[in-house]
CSV table of C-alpha atoms in Angstrom, one decimal:
chain,number,residue,atom,x,y,z
A,7,UNK,CA,-43.4,76.5,-64.3
A,8,UNK,CA,-41.3,79.5,-64.3
A,9,UNK,CA,-38.3,79.9,-66.7
A,10,UNK,CA,-35.8,79.4,-64.1
A,11,UNK,CA,-37.5,75.9,-63.2
A,12,UNK,CA,-37.7,75.2,-66.9
A,13,UNK,CA,-33.9,75.8,-67.3
A,14,UNK,CA,-33.1,74.0,-64.2
A,15,UNK,CA,-35.2,70.9,-65.8
A,16,UNK,CA,-33.2,71.3,-69.0
A,17,UNK,CA,-29.9,70.7,-67.2
A,18,UNK,CA,-31.0,67.3,-66.4
A,19,UNK,CA,-30.8,66.0,-70.0
A,20,UNK,CA,-26.9,66.5,-70.1
A,21,UNK,CA,-27.3,68.2,-73.5
A,22,UNK,CA,-23.7,69.6,-73.2
A,23,UNK,CA,-22.2,66.2,-73.8
A,24,UNK,CA,-21.8,64.3,-77.2
A,25,UNK,CA,-23.8,61.2,-78.4
A,26,UNK,CA,-26.5,62.8,-80.7
A,27,UNK,CA,-25.7,60.8,-83.8
A,28,UNK,CA,-29.2,59.0,-83.6
A,29,UNK,CA,-30.9,62.6,-83.7
A,30,UNK,CA,-28.9,63.4,-86.8
A,31,UNK,CA,-30.4,60.5,-88.5
A,32,UNK,CA,-33.9,62.0,-87.5
A,33,UNK,CA,-33.2,65.3,-89.0
A,34,UNK,CA,-31.9,63.7,-92.1
A,35,UNK,CA,-35.1,61.8,-92.4
A,36,UNK,CA,-37.3,64.8,-91.7
A,37,UNK,CA,-35.6,66.8,-94.4
A,38,UNK,CA,-36.2,64.2,-97.0
A,39,UNK,CA,-39.8,63.7,-95.7
A,40,UNK,CA,-40.9,67.3,-95.9
A,41,UNK,CA,-38.6,68.0,-98.9
A,42,UNK,CA,-36.9,70.9,-97.1
A,43,UNK,CA,-33.1,71.6,-97.3
A,44,UNK,CA,-32.8,72.0,-93.5
A,45,UNK,CA,-34.1,70.3,-90.6
A,46,UNK,CA,-32.9,70.9,-87.0
A,47,UNK,CA,-33.5,69.7,-83.5
A,48,UNK,CA,-33.3,73.0,-81.5
A,49,UNK,CA,-33.0,73.2,-77.6
A,50,UNK,CA,-34.0,76.8,-76.3
A,51,UNK,CA,-31.8,77.9,-73.7
A,52,UNK,CA,-31.7,81.0,-71.7
A,53,UNK,CA,-29.8,83.3,-74.2
A,54,UNK,CA,-29.5,80.9,-77.1
A,55,UNK,CA,-31.1,78.2,-79.2
A,56,UNK,CA,-28.7,75.3,-79.7
A,57,UNK,CA,-29.0,72.7,-82.5
A,58,UNK,CA,-27.9,69.4,-80.8
A,59,UNK,CA,-28.6,67.7,-84.3
A,60,UNK,CA,-29.0,69.4,-87.8
A,61,UNK,CA,-29.2,68.7,-91.5
A,62,UNK,CA,-28.4,71.2,-94.2
A,63,UNK,CA,-27.1,73.9,-91.8
A,64,UNK,CA,-23.7,74.8,-90.6
A,65,UNK,CA,-24.5,76.8,-87.5
A,66,UNK,CA,-24.7,75.1,-84.3
A,67,UNK,CA,-26.7,77.8,-82.4
A,68,UNK,CA,-28.3,81.3,-82.7
A,69,UNK,CA,-29.4,83.9,-80.3
A,70,UNK,CA,-32.8,83.1,-78.5
A,71,UNK,CA,-34.4,86.4,-79.6
A,72,UNK,CA,-34.0,85.3,-83.3
A,73,UNK,CA,-35.7,81.8,-82.6
A,74,UNK,CA,-38.7,80.5,-84.3
A,75,UNK,CA,-38.6,77.6,-82.0
A,76,UNK,CA,-39.4,79.6,-78.9
A,77,UNK,CA,-42.8,80.0,-80.5
A,78,UNK,CA,-43.1,76.3,-81.7
A,79,UNK,CA,-42.3,74.7,-78.5
A,80,UNK,CA,-45.1,76.5,-76.7
A,81,UNK,CA,-47.8,75.2,-78.9
A,82,UNK,CA,-49.8,72.1,-78.7
A,83,UNK,CA,-49.3,71.1,-82.4
A,84,UNK,CA,-47.2,72.0,-85.3
A,85,UNK,CA,-46.2,75.8,-85.7
A,86,UNK,CA,-46.1,76.8,-89.3
A,87,UNK,CA,-44.8,80.1,-90.9
A,88,UNK,CA,-45.7,79.9,-94.7
A,89,UNK,CA,-43.6,83.1,-95.6
A,90,UNK,CA,-41.6,84.8,-92.8
A,91,UNK,CA,-41.3,88.1,-94.8
A,92,UNK,CA,-45.1,88.4,-94.5
A,93,UNK,CA,-45.3,87.4,-90.8
A,94,UNK,CA,-44.9,90.6,-88.6
A,95,UNK,CA,-43.4,88.4,-85.9
A,96,UNK,CA,-40.4,87.5,-88.2
A,97,UNK,CA,-40.2,90.0,-91.0
A,98,UNK,CA,-37.4,91.9,-89.4
A,99,UNK,CA,-35.8,88.9,-88.1
A,100,UNK,CA,-32.0,88.7,-89.1
A,101,UNK,CA,-32.4,85.2,-90.1
A,102,UNK,CA,-35.0,86.3,-92.4
A,103,UNK,CA,-33.5,89.6,-93.8
A,104,UNK,CA,-30.1,88.2,-94.2
A,105,UNK,CA,-28.4,84.7,-94.7
A,106,UNK,CA,-29.7,82.2,-94.5
A,107,UNK,CA,-32.9,84.1,-95.5
A,108,UNK,CA,-35.5,81.7,-93.9
A,109,UNK,CA,-38.9,81.7,-95.7
A,110,UNK,CA,-40.8,78.7,-94.7
A,111,UNK,CA,-40.6,77.1,-91.1
A,112,UNK,CA,-42.5,74.4,-89.4
A,113,UNK,CA,-41.7,73.0,-85.9
A,114,UNK,CA,-43.1,70.4,-83.8
A,115,UNK,CA,-42.7,71.0,-79.9
A,116,UNK,CA,-40.5,68.9,-77.8
A,117,UNK,CA,-42.0,68.4,-74.4
A,118,UNK,CA,-40.6,66.7,-71.2
A,119,UNK,CA,-42.3,63.9,-69.6
A,120,UNK,CA,-43.8,66.6,-67.3
A,121,UNK,CA,-45.1,68.6,-70.4
A,122,UNK,CA,-42.3,71.2,-69.9
A,123,UNK,CA,-41.3,72.8,-73.4
A,124,UNK,CA,-37.6,72.0,-74.4
A,125,UNK,CA,-37.3,73.1,-78.1
A,126,UNK,CA,-38.6,72.0,-81.2
A,127,UNK,CA,-37.9,69.6,-84.2
A,128,UNK,CA,-38.3,71.8,-87.2
A,129,UNK,CA,-37.9,71.9,-91.0
A,130,UNK,CA,-36.8,75.1,-92.8
A,131,UNK,CA,-37.0,76.2,-96.4
A,132,UNK,CA,-35.6,79.2,-98.2
A,133,UNK,CA,-38.8,79.6,-100.5
A,134,UNK,CA,-42.3,80.3,-99.3
A,135,UNK,CA,-44.6,77.2,-98.9
A,136,UNK,CA,-48.3,76.7,-98.1
A,137,UNK,CA,-47.3,74.2,-95.5
A,138,UNK,CA,-46.7,70.4,-95.2
A,139,UNK,CA,-48.9,67.6,-96.7
A,140,UNK,CA,-51.0,65.7,-93.9
A,141,UNK,CA,-48.5,62.5,-94.2
A,142,UNK,CA,-45.4,65.1,-93.7
A,143,UNK,CA,-47.2,66.6,-90.8
A,144,UNK,CA,-48.0,63.3,-89.4
A,145,UNK,CA,-44.5,62.1,-89.9
A,146,UNK,CA,-42.9,65.2,-88.4
A,147,UNK,CA,-45.0,64.9,-85.3
A,148,UNK,CA,-44.0,61.2,-85.0
A,149,UNK,CA,-40.3,62.2,-85.4
A,150,UNK,CA,-40.7,64.7,-82.6
A,151,UNK,CA,-42.0,62.3,-80.2
A,152,UNK,CA,-39.1,60.0,-81.1
A,153,UNK,CA,-36.8,62.7,-80.2
A,154,UNK,CA,-38.5,63.4,-77.0
A,155,UNK,CA,-38.1,59.6,-76.1
A,156,UNK,CA,-34.5,59.8,-76.9
A,157,UNK,CA,-34.0,62.9,-74.6
A,158,UNK,CA,-36.0,61.3,-71.9
A,159,UNK,CA,-33.9,58.1,-72.1
A,160,UNK,CA,-30.8,60.3,-71.9
A,161,UNK,CA,-32.2,62.3,-69.0
A,162,UNK,CA,-32.8,58.9,-67.2
A,163,UNK,CA,-29.3,57.5,-68.1
A,164,UNK,CA,-27.7,60.8,-66.9
A,165,UNK,CA,-29.8,60.7,-63.7
A,166,UNK,CA,-28.5,56.9,-63.1
A,167,UNK,CA,-25.2,58.1,-63.9
A,168,UNK,CA,-25.2,60.9,-61.4
A,169,UNK,CA,-26.7,58.5,-58.9
A,170,UNK,CA,-24.0,56.0,-59.5
A,171,UNK,CA,-21.4,58.6,-59.3
A,172,UNK,CA,-22.8,60.0,-55.9
A,173,UNK,CA,-23.0,56.3,-54.7
A,174,UNK,CA,-19.4,55.8,-55.9
A,175,UNK,CA,-18.3,59.0,-54.3
A,176,UNK,CA,-20.3,58.3,-51.0
A,177,UNK,CA,-18.7,54.7,-51.0
A,178,UNK,CA,-15.2,56.1,-51.7
A,179,UNK,CA,-15.8,58.6,-48.9
A,180,UNK,CA,-17.3,55.8,-46.6
A,181,UNK,CA,-14.5,53.6,-47.3
A,182,UNK,CA,-11.9,56.4,-46.6
A,183,UNK,CA,-13.6,57.0,-43.4
A,184,UNK,CA,-13.6,53.3,-42.6
A,185,UNK,CA,-9.8,53.0,-43.3
A,186,UNK,CA,-8.9,56.0,-41.3
A,187,UNK,CA,-10.9,54.7,-38.5
A,188,UNK,CA,-9.6,51.1,-38.8
A,189,UNK,CA,-6.0,52.4,-38.9
A,190,UNK,CA,-6.5,54.3,-35.8
A,191,UNK,CA,-7.7,51.3,-33.9
A,192,UNK,CA,-5.4,49.5,-31.6
A,193,UNK,CA,-6.7,46.1,-32.9
A,194,UNK,CA,-5.8,44.4,-36.2
A,195,UNK,CA,-8.9,44.8,-38.5
A,196,UNK,CA,-9.7,42.7,-41.6
A,197,UNK,CA,-12.5,42.3,-44.1
A,198,UNK,CA,-13.4,39.7,-46.5
A,199,UNK,CA,-15.9,39.2,-49.5
A,200,UNK,CA,-19.1,36.9,-49.0
A,201,UNK,CA,-17.1,33.8,-50.0
A,202,UNK,CA,-14.5,34.5,-47.3
A,203,UNK,CA,-11.7,36.1,-49.7
A,204,UNK,CA,-9.6,38.3,-47.5
A,205,UNK,CA,-9.1,41.6,-49.4
A,206,UNK,CA,-8.4,44.2,-46.7
A,207,UNK,CA,-6.3,44.6,-43.6
A,208,UNK,CA,-5.6,47.6,-41.8
A,209,UNK,CA,-2.4,49.1,-40.7
A,210,UNK,CA,-2.1,47.3,-37.4
A,211,UNK,CA,-2.1,43.9,-39.2
A,212,UNK,CA,0.9,44.7,-41.4
A,213,UNK,CA,2.7,46.4,-38.3
A,214,UNK,CA,2.1,43.3,-36.3
A,215,UNK,CA,3.0,40.6,-38.8
A,216,UNK,CA,5.5,42.6,-40.7
A,217,UNK,CA,4.4,41.2,-44.1
A,218,UNK,CA,4.2,43.0,-47.3
A,219,UNK,CA,0.9,44.7,-48.1
A,220,UNK,CA,-1.4,42.2,-50.0
A,221,UNK,CA,0.7,39.3,-49.4
A,222,UNK,CA,-1.8,37.6,-47.0
A,223,UNK,CA,-4.8,38.3,-49.2
A,224,UNK,CA,-7.1,35.3,-50.0
A,225,UNK,CA,-6.5,32.2,-48.1
A,226,UNK,CA,-2.8,33.2,-47.1
A,227,UNK,CA,-3.9,34.5,-43.8
A,228,UNK,CA,-4.1,31.0,-42.5
A,229,UNK,CA,-0.3,30.6,-43.1
A,230,UNK,CA,0.3,33.1,-40.3
A,231,UNK,CA,-1.0,31.0,-37.6
A,232,UNK,CA,0.9,28.6,-35.5
A,233,UNK,CA,0.9,25.1,-37.4
A,234,UNK,CA,-0.9,23.7,-34.4
A,235,UNK,CA,-3.8,26.2,-34.9
A,236,UNK,CA,-4.3,26.1,-38.5
A,237,UNK,CA,-6.6,23.2,-38.9
A,238,UNK,CA,-8.9,24.4,-36.2
A,239,UNK,CA,-9.0,28.1,-37.4
A,240,UNK,CA,-9.9,26.9,-40.8
A,241,UNK,CA,-12.6,24.6,-39.7
A,242,UNK,CA,-14.2,27.4,-37.5
A,243,UNK,CA,-13.9,29.8,-40.5
A,244,UNK,CA,-15.4,27.4,-42.9
A,245,UNK,CA,-18.3,26.7,-40.5
A,246,UNK,CA,-18.9,30.6,-40.1
A,247,UNK,CA,-18.9,31.1,-43.9
A,248,UNK,CA,-21.4,28.1,-44.4
A,249,UNK,CA,-23.8,29.1,-41.6
A,250,UNK,CA,-23.3,32.8,-41.1
A,251,UNK,CA,-22.4,32.1,-37.4
A,252,UNK,CA,-20.2,34.6,-35.6
A,253,UNK,CA,-16.5,33.5,-36.0
A,254,UNK,CA,-14.5,33.6,-32.6
A,255,UNK,CA,-11.1,31.7,-31.8
A,256,UNK,CA,-8.0,32.0,-29.9
A,257,UNK,CA,-4.9,31.2,-31.9
A,258,UNK,CA,-1.2,32.0,-32.0
A,259,UNK,CA,-0.4,34.5,-34.7
A,260,UNK,CA,3.1,34.9,-36.0
A,261,UNK,CA,4.8,38.3,-35.1
A,262,UNK,CA,7.2,40.3,-37.2
A,263,UNK,CA,9.8,39.2,-34.5
A,264,UNK,CA,9.2,35.5,-35.5
A,265,UNK,CA,7.4,34.9,-32.2
A,266,UNK,CA,4.0,33.3,-32.1
A,267,UNK,CA,1.6,35.3,-29.9
A,268,UNK,CA,-1.8,34.5,-28.7
A,269,UNK,CA,-4.5,36.4,-30.3
A,270,UNK,CA,-8.4,36.6,-30.3
A,271,UNK,CA,-10.0,36.6,-33.6
A,272,UNK,CA,-13.6,37.6,-34.0
A,273,UNK,CA,-15.7,38.3,-37.2
A,274,UNK,CA,-19.4,39.2,-37.8
A,275,UNK,CA,-21.2,39.1,-41.2
A,276,UNK,CA,-22.8,42.3,-42.6
A,277,UNK,CA,-26.2,41.4,-44.5
A,278,UNK,CA,-28.4,43.3,-46.9
A,279,UNK,CA,-32.1,44.0,-46.4
A,280,UNK,CA,-32.9,40.4,-47.7
A,281,UNK,CA,-30.5,38.9,-45.1
A,282,UNK,CA,-27.8,37.9,-47.7
A,283,UNK,CA,-24.2,38.3,-46.4
A,284,UNK,CA,-22.4,41.1,-48.3
A,285,UNK,CA,-19.1,41.1,-46.3
A,286,UNK,CA,-17.2,40.0,-43.2
A,287,UNK,CA,-15.6,42.1,-40.9
A,288,UNK,CA,-13.2,41.0,-38.2
A,289,UNK,CA,-10.8,42.0,-35.6
A,290,UNK,CA,-7.5,40.3,-34.3
A,291,UNK,CA,-6.6,41.4,-30.6
A,292,UNK,CA,-3.4,40.7,-29.1
A,293,UNK,CA,-4.1,38.7,-25.9
A,294,UNK,CA,-0.5,37.3,-25.4
A,295,UNK,CA,0.2,38.9,-21.9
A,296,UNK,CA,-3.1,38.3,-20.7
A,297,UNK,CA,-3.0,34.6,-21.8
A,298,UNK,CA,0.5,34.4,-20.1
A,299,UNK,CA,-0.8,36.0,-17.0
A,300,UNK,CA,-3.8,33.4,-16.9
A,301,UNK,CA,-1.6,30.5,-17.4
A,302,UNK,CA,0.6,31.7,-14.4
A,303,UNK,CA,-2.3,32.3,-12.3
A,304,UNK,CA,-3.6,28.9,-13.0
A,305,UNK,CA,-0.1,27.5,-12.0
A,306,UNK,CA,-0.2,29.4,-8.9
A,307,UNK,CA,-3.8,28.7,-8.1
A,308,UNK,CA,-3.2,25.1,-8.7
A,309,UNK,CA,-0.2,25.0,-6.4
A,310,UNK,CA,-2.2,26.9,-3.5
A,311,UNK,CA,-5.1,24.4,-3.9
A,312,UNK,CA,-2.7,21.5,-3.8
A,313,UNK,CA,-1.1,23.1,-0.6
A,314,UNK,CA,-4.4,23.5,0.8
A,315,UNK,CA,-5.5,19.9,0.2
A,316,UNK,CA,-2.2,18.9,1.7
A,317,UNK,CA,-3.2,20.7,4.9
A,318,UNK,CA,-6.5,18.8,4.9
A,319,UNK,CA,-4.5,15.7,4.5
A,320,UNK,CA,-2.1,16.7,7.5
A,321,UNK,CA,-4.9,17.3,9.6
A,322,UNK,CA,-6.5,14.1,8.8
A,323,UNK,CA,-3.2,12.5,9.6
A,324,UNK,CA,-3.0,14.1,12.9
A,325,UNK,CA,-6.5,13.0,13.6
A,326,UNK,CA,-5.5,9.3,12.9
A,327,UNK,CA,-2.3,9.7,15.0
A,328,UNK,CA,-4.5,11.1,17.9
A,329,UNK,CA,-6.8,8.3,17.5
A,330,UNK,CA,-4.1,5.7,17.7
A,331,UNK,CA,-2.8,7.3,20.8
A,332,UNK,CA,-6.4,7.4,22.5
A,333,UNK,CA,-8.2,4.3,21.3
A,334,UNK,CA,-11.2,5.3,23.2
A,335,UNK,CA,-11.6,8.2,20.8
A,336,UNK,CA,-11.4,6.2,17.7
A,337,UNK,CA,-15.2,6.5,16.6
A,338,UNK,CA,-15.2,10.3,17.1
A,339,UNK,CA,-11.9,10.7,15.4
A,340,UNK,CA,-13.1,8.5,12.4
A,341,UNK,CA,-16.1,10.9,11.9
A,342,UNK,CA,-13.9,13.9,12.3
A,343,UNK,CA,-11.3,12.4,9.8
A,344,UNK,CA,-14.1,11.8,7.3
A,345,UNK,CA,-15.4,15.4,7.6
A,346,UNK,CA,-12.1,16.8,7.0
A,347,UNK,CA,-11.5,14.5,3.9
A,348,UNK,CA,-15.0,15.7,2.6
A,349,UNK,CA,-14.0,19.3,3.0
A,350,UNK,CA,-11.0,18.6,0.9
A,351,UNK,CA,-13.1,17.2,-1.6
A,352,UNK,CA,-15.5,20.1,-1.7
A,353,UNK,CA,-12.5,22.6,-2.1
A,354,UNK,CA,-12.3,21.6,-5.6
A,355,UNK,CA,-15.8,23.1,-6.2
A,356,UNK,CA,-15.2,26.2,-4.2
A,357,UNK,CA,-11.8,27.3,-5.5
A,358,UNK,CA,-11.5,29.5,-8.5
A,359,UNK,CA,-11.2,27.8,-11.9
A,360,UNK,CA,-9.5,28.4,-15.2
A,361,UNK,CA,-10.9,27.1,-18.5
A,362,UNK,CA,-8.4,24.4,-18.1
A,363,UNK,CA,-9.2,23.4,-14.7
A,364,UNK,CA,-12.8,23.7,-15.1
A,365,UNK,CA,-12.9,21.4,-18.1
A,366,UNK,CA,-11.3,18.8,-16.0
A,367,UNK,CA,-14.3,18.8,-13.7
A,368,UNK,CA,-16.7,18.1,-16.6
A,369,UNK,CA,-20.4,17.6,-15.8
A,370,UNK,CA,-21.7,16.1,-12.5
A,371,UNK,CA,-25.0,16.2,-10.8
A,372,UNK,CA,-26.3,18.8,-8.4
A,373,UNK,CA,-27.1,16.0,-5.8
A,374,UNK,CA,-23.5,14.9,-6.1
A,375,UNK,CA,-22.1,18.4,-5.4
A,376,UNK,CA,-24.4,18.7,-2.5
A,377,UNK,CA,-23.6,15.5,-1.0
A,378,UNK,CA,-19.7,16.0,-1.1
A,379,UNK,CA,-20.2,19.5,0.4
A,380,UNK,CA,-22.6,18.2,3.2
A,381,UNK,CA,-20.9,15.0,3.8
A,382,UNK,CA,-18.9,16.4,7.0
A,383,UNK,CA,-22.2,17.3,8.4
A,384,UNK,CA,-23.6,13.6,8.0
A,385,UNK,CA,-23.4,10.9,10.5
A,386,UNK,CA,-23.3,7.2,10.5
A,387,UNK,CA,-25.9,7.0,13.1
A,388,UNK,CA,-28.5,9.3,11.5
A,389,UNK,CA,-28.8,11.3,8.2
A,390,UNK,CA,-28.7,14.9,8.8
A,391,UNK,CA,-29.5,16.2,5.4
A,392,UNK,CA,-32.2,14.6,3.1
A,393,UNK,CA,-32.2,15.2,-0.6
A,394,UNK,CA,-35.3,14.9,-2.7
A,395,UNK,CA,-37.0,16.0,-6.1
A,396,UNK,CA,-35.2,15.9,-9.5
A,397,UNK,CA,-31.6,16.0,-9.7
A,398,UNK,CA,-30.1,18.5,-12.2
A,399,UNK,CA,-27.0,18.4,-14.3
A,400,UNK,CA,-24.5,21.0,-13.4
A,401,UNK,CA,-21.0,21.9,-15.0
A,402,UNK,CA,-18.1,24.1,-14.3
A,403,UNK,CA,-19.9,27.4,-14.7
A,404,UNK,CA,-22.3,26.7,-11.9
A,405,UNK,CA,-20.4,24.3,-9.8
A,406,UNK,CA,-18.4,27.1,-7.9
A,407,UNK,CA,-21.2,29.5,-7.2
A,408,UNK,CA,-23.6,26.6,-6.1
A,409,UNK,CA,-20.5,25.1,-3.9
A,410,UNK,CA,-20.2,28.6,-2.3
A,411,UNK,CA,-24.0,28.8,-1.8
A,412,UNK,CA,-24.4,25.4,0.2
A,413,UNK,CA,-21.2,25.7,1.8
A,414,UNK,CA,-22.5,28.9,3.4
A,415,UNK,CA,-25.8,27.5,4.2
A,416,UNK,CA,-24.5,24.4,5.8
A,417,UNK,CA,-21.8,26.6,7.6
A,418,UNK,CA,-24.5,28.8,9.1
A,419,UNK,CA,-26.7,26.0,9.9
A,420,UNK,CA,-23.8,24.2,11.8
A,421,UNK,CA,-23.2,27.6,13.7
A,422,UNK,CA,-26.7,28.8,14.3
A,423,UNK,CA,-29.4,26.6,12.8
A,424,UNK,CA,-30.5,22.9,12.5
A,425,UNK,CA,-27.1,21.3,12.2
A,426,UNK,CA,-25.9,23.1,15.6
A,427,UNK,CA,-28.0,20.5,17.5
A,428,UNK,CA,-28.1,16.8,17.7
A,429,UNK,CA,-31.7,16.5,16.7
A,430,UNK,CA,-31.5,19.1,13.8
A,431,UNK,CA,-32.3,18.0,10.2
A,432,UNK,CA,-32.3,19.6,6.8
A,433,UNK,CA,-34.5,18.8,3.9
A,434,UNK,CA,-33.4,19.9,0.3
A,435,UNK,CA,-36.0,19.4,-2.3
A,436,UNK,CA,-35.2,20.2,-6.0
A,437,UNK,CA,-37.8,20.7,-8.6
A,438,UNK,CA,-38.5,22.6,-11.9
A,439,UNK,CA,-40.9,25.6,-12.5
A,440,UNK,CA,-40.9,26.4,-16.1
A,441,UNK,CA,-37.4,27.5,-17.2
A,442,UNK,CA,-36.3,27.6,-13.5
A,443,UNK,CA,-34.7,25.1,-11.1
A,444,UNK,CA,-36.4,25.6,-7.5
A,445,UNK,CA,-34.4,24.6,-4.4
A,446,UNK,CA,-36.1,24.5,-1.2
A,447,UNK,CA,-33.7,24.4,1.9
A,448,UNK,CA,-35.7,23.6,5.0
A,449,UNK,CA,-34.4,23.4,8.4
A,450,UNK,CA,-35.9,21.3,11.3
A,451,UNK,CA,-35.1,20.7,15.0
A,452,UNK,CA,-32.6,23.7,15.6
A,453,UNK,CA,-32.9,26.5,17.9
A,454,UNK,CA,-35.2,29.3,17.3
A,455,UNK,CA,-33.9,31.5,14.7
A,456,UNK,CA,-34.5,35.3,13.9
A,457,UNK,CA,-33.5,37.6,11.0
A,458,UNK,CA,-30.0,39.1,11.5
A,459,UNK,CA,-30.2,43.0,12.2
A,460,UNK,CA,-27.6,43.4,9.4
A,461,UNK,CA,-26.3,41.2,6.5
A,462,UNK,CA,-22.9,39.5,7.2
A,463,UNK,CA,-20.3,38.4,4.8
A,464,UNK,CA,-21.8,35.0,4.4
A,465,UNK,CA,-25.3,36.4,3.5
A,466,UNK,CA,-23.8,38.7,1.0
A,467,UNK,CA,-21.7,36.0,-0.5
A,468,UNK,CA,-24.9,33.8,-0.8
A,469,UNK,CA,-26.6,36.5,-2.7
A,470,UNK,CA,-23.6,37.1,-5.0
A,471,UNK,CA,-23.6,33.5,-5.9
A,472,UNK,CA,-27.4,33.3,-6.5
A,473,UNK,CA,-28.2,36.6,-8.0
A,474,UNK,CA,-25.2,37.9,-9.7
A,475,UNK,CA,-23.4,34.7,-11.0
A,476,UNK,CA,-26.4,32.5,-11.6
A,477,UNK,CA,-28.9,35.1,-12.4
A,478,UNK,CA,-31.4,33.6,-9.8
A,479,UNK,CA,-33.6,34.8,-7.0
A,480,UNK,CA,-33.4,34.1,-3.3
A,481,UNK,CA,-36.1,34.3,-0.5
A,482,UNK,CA,-35.2,33.5,3.1
A,483,UNK,CA,-37.9,33.0,5.9
A,484,UNK,CA,-36.9,32.7,9.4
A,485,UNK,CA,-39.8,30.6,10.8
A,486,UNK,CA,-40.2,29.4,14.4
A,487,UNK,CA,-39.0,25.9,13.8
A,488,UNK,CA,-36.1,26.9,11.3
A,489,UNK,CA,-34.8,28.8,8.4
A,490,UNK,CA,-36.4,28.3,5.1
A,491,UNK,CA,-34.6,29.3,1.9
A,492,UNK,CA,-36.2,29.2,-1.6
A,493,UNK,CA,-33.9,29.4,-4.5
A,494,UNK,CA,-35.1,30.2,-8.1
A,495,UNK,CA,-32.3,29.6,-10.5
A,496,UNK,CA,-32.5,29.6,-14.4
A,497,UNK,CA,-32.0,26.1,-15.6
A,498,UNK,CA,-29.7,27.4,-18.4
A,499,UNK,CA,-27.3,28.7,-15.7
A,500,UNK,CA,-27.0,25.2,-14.2
A,501,UNK,CA,-25.7,23.6,-17.4
A,502,UNK,CA,-24.5,24.1,-21.0
A,503,UNK,CA,-26.4,20.9,-22.1
A,504,UNK,CA,-29.6,22.2,-20.6
A,505,UNK,CA,-29.2,25.4,-22.4
A,506,UNK,CA,-28.6,23.7,-25.7
A,507,UNK,CA,-31.4,21.5,-25.5
A,508,UNK,CA,-34.2,23.8,-24.2
């Protein structure tokens, strides 16, 4: 190791600070043990030797070129000079020729954990001596090892403090960056301790709520919610804290204007390498305008749907009126009226649904949806559609795309396929294949069908319903005796219940 490397290592011991009282006790003991007036812990630096602990001497340092300890620290054992005036290495040394007139010197090297020389623990006398007794020599070596242990502990402590300081600076820098980023975000950002104690909100939160900084810490955040939303928000948050599950809720948050505005709250836990939650980070997004637009859209949709169903009712009424005027057409009019009414019922599945209207639908069976949709094509004289296999539970998510799918299949069959002739018939078989629901639509007795040269709107609508909305696959076969359509739809897309129990 070069001298430059040695000096760099020396800086790791933080020897410029205080806290060497323990070493002063060691030098006092070494002086008493060896019967010398002076004992010193000397650290050899680049231009000086510095006494970090001393007994019997006032000087705190001397120039390096005058140092006896430079020689002592590079030896393997004790370095002894019985009479410095007779030693050519020291006879003209200013510390020998002038005060304090050193004569006797014995030093034990101080070595780092890597074996690098740092300095020496030495005893000094001002009259010549033959040397130390065996017991004194053994004691001085033992005390030197104790000094080294003290220095190494200080080195580790200094490294720990430096690492802690570095971590603290890095954390402070990271937190500063986070706060800057959080304050720049359009959303309200908040953070909590692992137990859910809210201890941070960004500037957007205080701008939105108008509350004084710190006034919503802890559990005070729940007081900012609409009274009707507080219990639900607290229950969901408590569940997330207990399970670590993501937190998500829509609630009404009090704006600084006094108005309650709809807000989407979300939060995720941050975990350490052991999976323990160390903090929660969340956001609040103002969705009030979007919520109002959705409610307005729902009102309009509901009104349009109501009017469309009224049209079906009007048509059915016109059919009844015509049947009364032409009794001979009563049977045909009855069938036509029933089909129109069935189309009105099917409309509930085909029209767009909001979360409110969808929840009103609840859950139903796949066969129930299909029978309602295909009812207009049934006949009292014969069954035009046969269902077989295993019925499936469907809910609001899948009902609309399924309704569109079978409405288009039935419409195409009525125009071009099996339902366009009196003898035509459709078999629909439902089964499961692993995690998929398999539906086989098979037409019989219709005219010869051929694959269209290009896909029309109905075909594209079927593909959109099956592949994009339900995540399934569709295969069409234009067989000589009728169209065959095979559908593979993930069962989890059919119903939430199936997804939760799978």
